[in-house]
mmCIF file of C-alpha atoms and ligand atoms in Angstrom:
data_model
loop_
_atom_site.group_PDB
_atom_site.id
_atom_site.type_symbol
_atom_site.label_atom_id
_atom_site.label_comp_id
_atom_site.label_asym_id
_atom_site.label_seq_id
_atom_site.Cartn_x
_atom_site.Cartn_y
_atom_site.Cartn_z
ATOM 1 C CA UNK I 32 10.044 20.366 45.862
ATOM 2 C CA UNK I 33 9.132 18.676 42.580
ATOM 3 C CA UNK I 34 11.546 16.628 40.451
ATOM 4 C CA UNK I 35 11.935 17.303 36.993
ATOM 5 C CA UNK I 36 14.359 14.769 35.818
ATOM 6 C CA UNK I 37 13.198 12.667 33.008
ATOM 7 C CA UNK I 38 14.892 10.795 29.959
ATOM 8 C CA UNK I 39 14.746 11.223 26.983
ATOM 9 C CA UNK I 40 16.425 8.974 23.535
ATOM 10 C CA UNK I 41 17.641 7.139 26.772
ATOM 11 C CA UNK I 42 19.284 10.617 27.863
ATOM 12 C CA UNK I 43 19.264 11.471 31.112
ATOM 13 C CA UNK I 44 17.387 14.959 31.491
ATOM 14 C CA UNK I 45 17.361 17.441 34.514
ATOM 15 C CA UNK I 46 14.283 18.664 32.919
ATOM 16 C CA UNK I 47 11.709 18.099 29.979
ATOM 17 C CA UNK I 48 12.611 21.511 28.317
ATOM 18 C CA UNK I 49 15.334 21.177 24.925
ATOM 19 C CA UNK I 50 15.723 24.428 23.218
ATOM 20 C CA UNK I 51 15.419 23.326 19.667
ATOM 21 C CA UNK I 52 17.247 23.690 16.447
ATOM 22 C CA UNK I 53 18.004 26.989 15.055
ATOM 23 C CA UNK I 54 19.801 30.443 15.447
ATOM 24 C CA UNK I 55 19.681 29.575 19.160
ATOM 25 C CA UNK I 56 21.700 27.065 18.943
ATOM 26 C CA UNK I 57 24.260 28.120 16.212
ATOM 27 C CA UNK I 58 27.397 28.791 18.408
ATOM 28 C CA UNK I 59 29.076 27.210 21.952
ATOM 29 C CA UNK I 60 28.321 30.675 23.482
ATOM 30 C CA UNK I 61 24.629 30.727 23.220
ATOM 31 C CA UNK I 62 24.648 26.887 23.984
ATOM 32 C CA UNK I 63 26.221 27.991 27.423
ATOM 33 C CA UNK I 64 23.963 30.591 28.096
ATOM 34 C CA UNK I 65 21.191 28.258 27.344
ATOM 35 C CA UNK I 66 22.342 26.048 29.643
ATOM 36 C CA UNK I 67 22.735 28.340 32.541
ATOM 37 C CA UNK I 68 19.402 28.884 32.249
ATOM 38 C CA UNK I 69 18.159 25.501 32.545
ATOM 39 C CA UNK I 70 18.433 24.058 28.761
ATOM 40 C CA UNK I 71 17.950 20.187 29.639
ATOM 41 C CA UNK I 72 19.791 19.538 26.402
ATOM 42 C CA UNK I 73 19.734 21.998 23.253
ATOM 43 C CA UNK I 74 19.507 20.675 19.215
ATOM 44 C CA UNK I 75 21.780 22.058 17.404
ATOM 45 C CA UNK I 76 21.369 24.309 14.196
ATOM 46 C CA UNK I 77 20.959 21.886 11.075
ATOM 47 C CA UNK I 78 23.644 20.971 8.924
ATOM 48 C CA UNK I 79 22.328 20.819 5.793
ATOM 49 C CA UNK I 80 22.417 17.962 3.266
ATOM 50 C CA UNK I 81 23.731 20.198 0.316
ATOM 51 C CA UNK I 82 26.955 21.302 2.683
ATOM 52 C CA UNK I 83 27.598 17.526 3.170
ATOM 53 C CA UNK I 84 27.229 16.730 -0.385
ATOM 54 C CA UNK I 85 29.464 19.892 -1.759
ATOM 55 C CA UNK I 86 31.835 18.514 1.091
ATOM 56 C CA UNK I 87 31.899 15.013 -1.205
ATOM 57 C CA UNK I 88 31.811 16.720 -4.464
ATOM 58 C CA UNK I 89 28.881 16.092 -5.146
ATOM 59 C CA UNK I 90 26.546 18.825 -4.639
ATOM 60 C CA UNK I 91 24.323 19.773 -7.947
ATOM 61 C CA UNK I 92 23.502 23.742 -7.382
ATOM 62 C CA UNK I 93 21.517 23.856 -10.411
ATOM 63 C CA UNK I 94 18.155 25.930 -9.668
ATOM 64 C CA UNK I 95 15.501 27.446 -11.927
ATOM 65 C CA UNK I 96 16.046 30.493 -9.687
ATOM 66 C CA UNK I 97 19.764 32.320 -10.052
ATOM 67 C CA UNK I 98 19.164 33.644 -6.656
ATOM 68 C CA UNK I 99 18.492 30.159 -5.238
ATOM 69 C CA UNK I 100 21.758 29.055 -6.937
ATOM 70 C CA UNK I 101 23.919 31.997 -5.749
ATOM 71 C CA UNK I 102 22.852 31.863 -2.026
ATOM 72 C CA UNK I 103 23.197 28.190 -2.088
ATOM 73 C CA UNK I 104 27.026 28.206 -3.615
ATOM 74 C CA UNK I 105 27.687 31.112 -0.431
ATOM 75 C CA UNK I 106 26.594 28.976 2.019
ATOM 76 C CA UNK I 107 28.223 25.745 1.563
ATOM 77 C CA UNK I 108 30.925 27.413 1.220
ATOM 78 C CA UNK I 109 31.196 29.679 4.270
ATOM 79 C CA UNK I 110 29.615 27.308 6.271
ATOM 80 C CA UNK I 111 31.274 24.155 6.284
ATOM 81 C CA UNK I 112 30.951 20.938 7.361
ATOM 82 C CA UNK I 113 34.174 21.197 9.360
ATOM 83 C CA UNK I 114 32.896 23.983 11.619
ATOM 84 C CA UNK I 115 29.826 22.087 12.213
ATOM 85 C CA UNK I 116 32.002 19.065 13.562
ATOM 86 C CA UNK I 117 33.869 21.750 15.549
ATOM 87 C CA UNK I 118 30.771 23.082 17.264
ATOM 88 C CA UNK I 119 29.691 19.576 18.042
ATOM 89 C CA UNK I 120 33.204 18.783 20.015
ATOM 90 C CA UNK I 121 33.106 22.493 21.773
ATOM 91 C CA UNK I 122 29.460 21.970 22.480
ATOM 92 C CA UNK I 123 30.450 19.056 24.266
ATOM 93 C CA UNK I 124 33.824 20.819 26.127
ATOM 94 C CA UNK I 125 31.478 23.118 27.580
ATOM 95 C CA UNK I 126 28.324 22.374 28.666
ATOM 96 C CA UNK I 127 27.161 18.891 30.864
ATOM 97 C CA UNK I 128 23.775 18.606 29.342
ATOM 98 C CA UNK I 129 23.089 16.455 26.160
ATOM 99 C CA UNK I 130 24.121 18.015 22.483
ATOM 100 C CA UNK I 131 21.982 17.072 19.389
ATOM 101 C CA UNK I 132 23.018 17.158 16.456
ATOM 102 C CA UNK I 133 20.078 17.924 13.462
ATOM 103 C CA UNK I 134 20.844 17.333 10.065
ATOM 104 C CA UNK I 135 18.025 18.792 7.675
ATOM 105 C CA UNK I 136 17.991 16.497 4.317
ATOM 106 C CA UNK I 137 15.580 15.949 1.482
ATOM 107 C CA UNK I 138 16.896 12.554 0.592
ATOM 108 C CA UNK I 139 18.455 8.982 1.435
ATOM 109 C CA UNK I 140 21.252 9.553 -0.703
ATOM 110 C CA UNK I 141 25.170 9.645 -0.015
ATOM 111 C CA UNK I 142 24.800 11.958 2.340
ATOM 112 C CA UNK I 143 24.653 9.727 4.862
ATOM 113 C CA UNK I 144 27.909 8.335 5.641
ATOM 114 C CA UNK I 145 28.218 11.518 7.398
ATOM 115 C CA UNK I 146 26.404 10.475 10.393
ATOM 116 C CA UNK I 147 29.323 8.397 11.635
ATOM 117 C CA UNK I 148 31.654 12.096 11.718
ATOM 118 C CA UNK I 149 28.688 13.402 13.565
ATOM 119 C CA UNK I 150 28.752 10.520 16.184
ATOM 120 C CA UNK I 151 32.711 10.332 16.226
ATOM 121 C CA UNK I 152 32.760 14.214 17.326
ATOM 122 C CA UNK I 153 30.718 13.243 20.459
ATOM 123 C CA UNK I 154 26.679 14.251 19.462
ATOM 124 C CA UNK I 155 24.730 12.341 22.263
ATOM 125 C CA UNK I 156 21.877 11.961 19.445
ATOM 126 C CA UNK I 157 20.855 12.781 16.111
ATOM 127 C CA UNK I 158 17.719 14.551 15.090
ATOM 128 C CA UNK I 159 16.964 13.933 11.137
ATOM 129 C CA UNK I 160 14.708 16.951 9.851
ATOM 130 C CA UNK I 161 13.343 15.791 7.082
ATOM 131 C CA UNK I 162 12.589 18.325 4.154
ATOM 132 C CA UNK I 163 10.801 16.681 1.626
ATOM 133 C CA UNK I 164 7.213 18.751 -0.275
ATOM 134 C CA UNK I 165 5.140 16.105 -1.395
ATOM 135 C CA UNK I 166 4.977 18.576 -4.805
ATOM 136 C CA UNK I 167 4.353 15.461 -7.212
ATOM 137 C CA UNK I 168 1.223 14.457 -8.512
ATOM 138 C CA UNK I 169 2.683 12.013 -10.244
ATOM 139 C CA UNK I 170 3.987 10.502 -6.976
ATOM 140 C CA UNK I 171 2.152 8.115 -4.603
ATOM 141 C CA UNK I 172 2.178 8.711 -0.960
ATOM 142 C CA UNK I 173 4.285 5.401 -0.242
ATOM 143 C CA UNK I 174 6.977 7.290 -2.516
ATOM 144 C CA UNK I 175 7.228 9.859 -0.226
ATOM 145 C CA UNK I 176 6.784 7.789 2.752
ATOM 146 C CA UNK I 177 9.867 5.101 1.327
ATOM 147 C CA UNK I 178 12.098 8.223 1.957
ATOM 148 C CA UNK I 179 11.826 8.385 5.625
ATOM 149 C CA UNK I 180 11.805 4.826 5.654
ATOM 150 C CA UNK I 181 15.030 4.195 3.987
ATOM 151 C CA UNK I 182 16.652 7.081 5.911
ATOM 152 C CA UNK I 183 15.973 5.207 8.986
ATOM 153 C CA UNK I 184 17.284 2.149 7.981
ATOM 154 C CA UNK I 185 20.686 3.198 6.555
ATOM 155 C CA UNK I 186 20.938 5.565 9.397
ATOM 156 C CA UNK I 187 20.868 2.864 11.584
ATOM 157 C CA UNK I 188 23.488 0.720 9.882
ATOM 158 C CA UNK I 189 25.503 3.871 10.289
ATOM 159 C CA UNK I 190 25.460 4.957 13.901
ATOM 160 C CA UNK I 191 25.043 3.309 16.873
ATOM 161 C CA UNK I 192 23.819 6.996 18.876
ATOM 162 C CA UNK I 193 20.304 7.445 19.589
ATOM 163 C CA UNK I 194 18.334 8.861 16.332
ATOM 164 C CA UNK I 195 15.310 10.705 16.390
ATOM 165 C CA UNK I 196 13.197 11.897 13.323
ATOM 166 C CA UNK I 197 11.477 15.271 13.301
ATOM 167 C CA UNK I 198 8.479 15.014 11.038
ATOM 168 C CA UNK I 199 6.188 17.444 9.430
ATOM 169 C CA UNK I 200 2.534 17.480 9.007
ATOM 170 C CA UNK I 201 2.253 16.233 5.287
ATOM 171 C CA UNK I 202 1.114 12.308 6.210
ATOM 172 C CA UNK I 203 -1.905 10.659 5.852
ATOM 173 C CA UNK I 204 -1.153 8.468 8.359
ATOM 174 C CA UNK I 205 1.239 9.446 10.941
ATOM 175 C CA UNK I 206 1.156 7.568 13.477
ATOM 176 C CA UNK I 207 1.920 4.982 10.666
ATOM 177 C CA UNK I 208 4.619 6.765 10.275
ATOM 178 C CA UNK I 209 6.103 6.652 13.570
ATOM 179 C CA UNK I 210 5.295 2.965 13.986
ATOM 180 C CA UNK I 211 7.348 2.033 10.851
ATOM 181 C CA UNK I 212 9.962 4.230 12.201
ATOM 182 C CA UNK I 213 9.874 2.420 15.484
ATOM 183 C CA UNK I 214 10.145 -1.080 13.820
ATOM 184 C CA UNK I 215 13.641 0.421 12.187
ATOM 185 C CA UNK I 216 14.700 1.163 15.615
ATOM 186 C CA UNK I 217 14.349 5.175 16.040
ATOM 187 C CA UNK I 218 14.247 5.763 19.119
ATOM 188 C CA UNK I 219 12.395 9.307 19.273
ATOM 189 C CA UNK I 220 10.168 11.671 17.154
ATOM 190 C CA UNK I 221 9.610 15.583 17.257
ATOM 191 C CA UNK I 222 6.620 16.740 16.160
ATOM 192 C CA UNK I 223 6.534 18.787 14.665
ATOM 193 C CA UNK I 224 8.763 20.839 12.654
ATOM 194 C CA UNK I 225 7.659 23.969 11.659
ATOM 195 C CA UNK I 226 8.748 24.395 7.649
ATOM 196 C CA UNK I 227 9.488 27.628 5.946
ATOM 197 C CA UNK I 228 6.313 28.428 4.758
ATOM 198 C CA UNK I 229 5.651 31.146 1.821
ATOM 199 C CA UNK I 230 3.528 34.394 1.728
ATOM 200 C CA UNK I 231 2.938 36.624 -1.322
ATOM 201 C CA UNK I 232 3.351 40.569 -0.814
ATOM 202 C CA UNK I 233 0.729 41.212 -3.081
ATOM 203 C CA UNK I 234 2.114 44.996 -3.787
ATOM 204 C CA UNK I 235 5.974 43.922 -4.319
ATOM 205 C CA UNK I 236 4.102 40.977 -6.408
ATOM 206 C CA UNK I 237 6.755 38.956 -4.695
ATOM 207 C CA UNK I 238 6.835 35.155 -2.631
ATOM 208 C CA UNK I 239 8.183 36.308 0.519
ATOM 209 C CA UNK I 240 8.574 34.246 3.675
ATOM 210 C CA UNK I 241 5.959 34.357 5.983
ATOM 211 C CA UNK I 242 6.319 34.709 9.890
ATOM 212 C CA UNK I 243 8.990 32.381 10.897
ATOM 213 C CA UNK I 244 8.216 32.435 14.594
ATOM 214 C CA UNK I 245 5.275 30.320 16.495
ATOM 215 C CA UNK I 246 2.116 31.727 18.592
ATOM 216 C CA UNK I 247 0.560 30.029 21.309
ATOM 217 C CA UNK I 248 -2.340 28.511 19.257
ATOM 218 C CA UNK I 249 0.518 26.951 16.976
ATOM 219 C CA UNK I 250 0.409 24.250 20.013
ATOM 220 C CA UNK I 251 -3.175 22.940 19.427
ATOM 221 C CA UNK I 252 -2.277 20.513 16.769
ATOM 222 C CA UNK I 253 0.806 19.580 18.604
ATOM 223 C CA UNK I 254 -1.059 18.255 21.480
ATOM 224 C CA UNK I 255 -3.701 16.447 19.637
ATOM 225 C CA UNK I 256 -1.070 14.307 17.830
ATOM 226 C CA UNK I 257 1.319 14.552 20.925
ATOM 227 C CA UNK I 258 -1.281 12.568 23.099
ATOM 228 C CA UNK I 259 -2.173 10.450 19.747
ATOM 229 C CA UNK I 260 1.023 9.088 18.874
ATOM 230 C CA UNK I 261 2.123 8.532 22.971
ATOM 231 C CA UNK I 262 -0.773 5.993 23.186
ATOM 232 C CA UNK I 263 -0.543 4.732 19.556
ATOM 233 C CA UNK I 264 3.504 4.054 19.509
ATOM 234 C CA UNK I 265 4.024 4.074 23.630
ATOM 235 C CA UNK I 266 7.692 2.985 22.809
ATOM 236 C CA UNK I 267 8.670 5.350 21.008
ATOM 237 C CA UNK I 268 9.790 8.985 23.064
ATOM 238 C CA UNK I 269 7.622 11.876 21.690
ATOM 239 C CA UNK I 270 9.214 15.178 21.598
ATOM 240 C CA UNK I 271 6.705 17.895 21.329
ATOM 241 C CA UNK I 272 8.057 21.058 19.340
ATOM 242 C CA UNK I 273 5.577 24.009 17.756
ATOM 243 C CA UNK I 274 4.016 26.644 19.975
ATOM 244 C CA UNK I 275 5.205 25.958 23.646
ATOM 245 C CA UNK I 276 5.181 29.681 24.467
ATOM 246 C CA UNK I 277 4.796 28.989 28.534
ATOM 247 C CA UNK I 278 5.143 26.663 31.268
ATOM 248 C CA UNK I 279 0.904 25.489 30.978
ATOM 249 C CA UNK I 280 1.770 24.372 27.202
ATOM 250 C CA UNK I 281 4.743 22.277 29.131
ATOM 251 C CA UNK I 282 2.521 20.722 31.787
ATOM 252 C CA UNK I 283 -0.157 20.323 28.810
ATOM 253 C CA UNK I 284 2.578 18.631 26.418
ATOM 254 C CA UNK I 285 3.492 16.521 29.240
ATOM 255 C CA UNK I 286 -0.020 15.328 29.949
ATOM 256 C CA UNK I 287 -0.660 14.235 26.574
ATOM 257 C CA UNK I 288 2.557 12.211 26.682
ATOM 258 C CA UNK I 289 5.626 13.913 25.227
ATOM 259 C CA UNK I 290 8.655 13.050 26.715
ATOM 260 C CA UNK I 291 10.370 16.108 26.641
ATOM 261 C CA UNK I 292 9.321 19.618 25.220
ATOM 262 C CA UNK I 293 11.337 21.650 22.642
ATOM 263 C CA UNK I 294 10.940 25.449 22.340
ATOM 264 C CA UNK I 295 12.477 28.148 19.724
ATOM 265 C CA UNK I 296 9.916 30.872 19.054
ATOM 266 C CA UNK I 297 9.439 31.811 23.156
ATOM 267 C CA UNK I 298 13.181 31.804 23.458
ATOM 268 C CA UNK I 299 13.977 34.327 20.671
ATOM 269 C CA UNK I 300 11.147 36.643 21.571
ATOM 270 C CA UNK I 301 11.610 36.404 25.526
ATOM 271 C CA UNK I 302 15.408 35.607 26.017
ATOM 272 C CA UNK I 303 17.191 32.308 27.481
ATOM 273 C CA UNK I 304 16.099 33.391 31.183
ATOM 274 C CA UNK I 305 12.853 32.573 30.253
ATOM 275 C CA UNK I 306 13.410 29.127 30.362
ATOM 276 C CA UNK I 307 13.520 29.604 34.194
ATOM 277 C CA UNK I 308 10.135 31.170 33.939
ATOM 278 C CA UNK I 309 8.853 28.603 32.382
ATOM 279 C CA UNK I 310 10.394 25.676 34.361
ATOM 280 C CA UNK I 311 8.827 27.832 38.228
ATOM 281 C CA UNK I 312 5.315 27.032 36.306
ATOM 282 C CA UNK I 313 5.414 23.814 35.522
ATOM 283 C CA UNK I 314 7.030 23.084 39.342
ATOM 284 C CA UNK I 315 4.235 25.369 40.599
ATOM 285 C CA UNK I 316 1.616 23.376 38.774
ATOM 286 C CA UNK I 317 3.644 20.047 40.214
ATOM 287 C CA UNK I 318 3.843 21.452 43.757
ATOM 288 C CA UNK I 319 0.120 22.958 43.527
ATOM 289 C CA UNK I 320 -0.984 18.773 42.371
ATOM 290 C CA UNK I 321 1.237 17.621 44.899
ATOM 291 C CA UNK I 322 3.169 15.669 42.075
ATOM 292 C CA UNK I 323 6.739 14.974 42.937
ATOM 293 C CA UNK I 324 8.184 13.600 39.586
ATOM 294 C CA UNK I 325 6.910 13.822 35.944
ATOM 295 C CA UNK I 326 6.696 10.197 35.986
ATOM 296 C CA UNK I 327 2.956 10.645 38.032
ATOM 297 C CA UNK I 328 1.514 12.603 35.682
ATOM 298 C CA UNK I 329 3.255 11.700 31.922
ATOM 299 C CA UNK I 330 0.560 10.743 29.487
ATOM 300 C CA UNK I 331 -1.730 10.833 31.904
ATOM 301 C CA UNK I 332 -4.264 12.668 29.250
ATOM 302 C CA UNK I 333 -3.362 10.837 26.125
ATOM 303 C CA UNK I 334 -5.223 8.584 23.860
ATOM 304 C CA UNK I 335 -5.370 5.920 25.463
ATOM 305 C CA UNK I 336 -6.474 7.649 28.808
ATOM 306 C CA UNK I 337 -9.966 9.358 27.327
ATOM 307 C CA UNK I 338 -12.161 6.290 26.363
ATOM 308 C CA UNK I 339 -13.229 5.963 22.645
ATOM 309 C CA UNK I 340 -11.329 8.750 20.886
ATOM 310 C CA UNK I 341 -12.952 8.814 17.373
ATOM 311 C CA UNK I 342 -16.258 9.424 19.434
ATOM 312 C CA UNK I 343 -14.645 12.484 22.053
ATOM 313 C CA UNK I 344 -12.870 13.828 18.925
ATOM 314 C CA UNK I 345 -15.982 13.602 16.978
ATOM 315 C CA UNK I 346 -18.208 14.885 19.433
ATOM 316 C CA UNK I 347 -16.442 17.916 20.166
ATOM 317 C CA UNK I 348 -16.271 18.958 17.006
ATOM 318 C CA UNK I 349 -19.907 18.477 16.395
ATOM 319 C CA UNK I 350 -20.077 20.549 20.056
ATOM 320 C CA UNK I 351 -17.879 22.845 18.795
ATOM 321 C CA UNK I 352 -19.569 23.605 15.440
ATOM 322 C CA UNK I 353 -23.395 23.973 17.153
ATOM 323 C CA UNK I 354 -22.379 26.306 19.679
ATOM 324 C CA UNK I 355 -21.128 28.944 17.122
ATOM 325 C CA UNK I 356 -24.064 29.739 15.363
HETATM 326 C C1 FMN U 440 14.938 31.355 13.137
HETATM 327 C C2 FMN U 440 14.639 29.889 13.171
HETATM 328 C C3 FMN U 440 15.593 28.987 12.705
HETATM 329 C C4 FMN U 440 15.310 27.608 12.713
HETATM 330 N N1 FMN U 440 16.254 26.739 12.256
HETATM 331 C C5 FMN U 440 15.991 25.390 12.302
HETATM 332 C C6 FMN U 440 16.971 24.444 11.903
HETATM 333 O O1 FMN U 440 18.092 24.766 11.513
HETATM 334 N N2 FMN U 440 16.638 23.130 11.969
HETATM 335 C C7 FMN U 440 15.422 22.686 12.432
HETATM 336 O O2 FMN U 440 15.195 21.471 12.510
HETATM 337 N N3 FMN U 440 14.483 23.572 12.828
HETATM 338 C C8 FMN U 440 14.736 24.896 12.778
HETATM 339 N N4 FMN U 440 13.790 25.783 13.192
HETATM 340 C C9 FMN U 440 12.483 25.261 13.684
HETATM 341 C C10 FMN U 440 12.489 25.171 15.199
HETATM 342 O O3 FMN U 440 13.458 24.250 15.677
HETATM 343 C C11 FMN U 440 11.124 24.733 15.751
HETATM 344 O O4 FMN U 440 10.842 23.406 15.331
HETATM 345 C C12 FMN U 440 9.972 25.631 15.280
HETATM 346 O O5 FMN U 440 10.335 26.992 15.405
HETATM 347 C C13 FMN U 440 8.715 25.376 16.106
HETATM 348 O O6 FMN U 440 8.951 25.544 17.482
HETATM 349 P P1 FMN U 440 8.482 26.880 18.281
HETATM 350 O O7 FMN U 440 7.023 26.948 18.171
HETATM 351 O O8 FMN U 440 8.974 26.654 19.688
HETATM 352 O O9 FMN U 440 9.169 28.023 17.617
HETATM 353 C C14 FMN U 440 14.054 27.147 13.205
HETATM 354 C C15 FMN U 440 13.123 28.077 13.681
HETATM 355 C C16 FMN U 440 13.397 29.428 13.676
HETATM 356 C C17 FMN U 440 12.375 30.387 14.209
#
């Protein structure tokens, strides 16, 4: 029978599937019941930077939008940073797999001291979600960039836990990115998050948010940069997160080189069970290639495994583009 073990941040794994940060993950409960299902390790919900900073007394709620302002004020205030420490300790009581803690942030700013609280309650790793809309004209791209950057490095200085960043899409150069990341000793990066994105209901006249949850085809720009980044930074463990909805986009995921899988969207529209669904595929697909381990097959598609890639990537696309005429 195929083994599934396989690290992770220097974790120990029993499998390559996290469930990743959200609802899901919000109380010990769920975290339990994830885990009887075969949760290799589970991200917890983000902590926020404003709860940290209205924690300090320092937390400016001024918005341009009185609703913003109201809901903010509510929920620093009935979600505080005690409870999240709290969860972090249970989380750890009650389960044997690895706990993550996530802290979403826009900024390198005094929030950070908080990391060591994180680390003293017993997190096994943090995973920074960075929140930052490159909205500026004004700004250059190395402004935005010089965030993550100087995260990393006070991070560091801070906690001695593995840390792992989980980036968005906004880059011009990503894999730069996660190099310069590397060199300021992060062990890991998700990618990617999936950001609260904005639709307009154009009868209400109203921004509204649009589908929070993933599809399948939410997975093809995973992989690309999943098998790009594997072979670019090979020292650095890839997490893939966005539109695993079944046990091929594992096996897939895996090929292109992430070191473990993260999944959210499948989980709240199929239940935790499914995560045993999903784990029978990918040993199917194991036992069917007569692997035994992950180890045999792991990156085995990336990069670095399909010749020239500007060339393949440019000649599908030309491929791609002729045949739909
Ligand atoms: C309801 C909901 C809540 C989420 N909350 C968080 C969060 O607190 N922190 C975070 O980093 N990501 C959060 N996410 C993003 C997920 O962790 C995940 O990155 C994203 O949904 C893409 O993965 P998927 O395609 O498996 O859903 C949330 C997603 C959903 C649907």
């Amino acid at each position: 029978m195929a083994n599934l073990q396989c690290t992770y941040l220097g974790l120990n794994l029993k499998n390559p599937l996290i469930v990743s940060s959200s609802g899901l993950t919000s109380n010990v409960e769920s975290v339990v019941e994830l885990e009887d299902n075969g949760a290799a390790a589970v991200v917890l919900k983000s902590l926020f930077e404003e709860q940290i900073l209205y924690e300090a007394g320092s937390l400016s709620v001024h918005s341009d939008y009185p609703g913003a302002e109201d809901y903010l004020k509510s929920y620093v205030t009935d979600n505080n940073v005690e409870k999240y420490l709290e969860l972090i300790s249970e989380a750890k009581q009650k389960v044997k797999i690895p706990v993550i803690a996530s802290i979403n942030c826009f900024s390198a700013s005094n929030w950070i001291d908080f990391a060591s609280r994180i680390q003293d309650a017993g997190a096994d790793a943090i995973e920074i979600n960075v929140f930052v809309l490159p909205n500026d004209s004004k700004k250059k791209a190395a402004d935005y960039e010089t965030i993550y950057f100087t995260l990393a490095q006070k991070l560091r200085k801070i906690v001695s836990i593995p840390i792992t960043f989980k980036l968005g899409h906004h880059f011009t150069n990503p894999l730069r990115i996660i190099e310069q990341l590397w060199f300021r000793k992060i062990q890991g990066v998700v990618l990617f998050n999936r950001f609260f994105a904005p639709d307009i209901d154009i009868n209400k006249m109203k921004v509204v948010s649009a589908e929070v949850f993933s599809n399948p085809d939410d997975l093809r720009d995973t992989l690309r940069w999943v098998a790009m980044a594997s072979h670019a930074v090979p020292e650095i463990d890839v997490s893939a997160s966005t539109g695993v909805h079944d046990g091929e986009a594992v096996v897939k995921l895996l090929l292109a080189g992430a070191t473990s899988v993260q999944v959210c969207s499948a989980i709240y529209k199929n239940g935790a069970a499914y995560l045993k669904t999903m784990l029978n595929e990918v040993e199917q697909w194991m036992d069917a290639h007569n692997y035994g381990s992950i180890s045999q097959f792991n990156g085995m598609m990336n990069y670095g495994e399909i010749g020239n890639p500007d060339v393949y990537e440019r000649s599908q696309f030309m491929k791609y583009f002729s045949s739909h005429g």
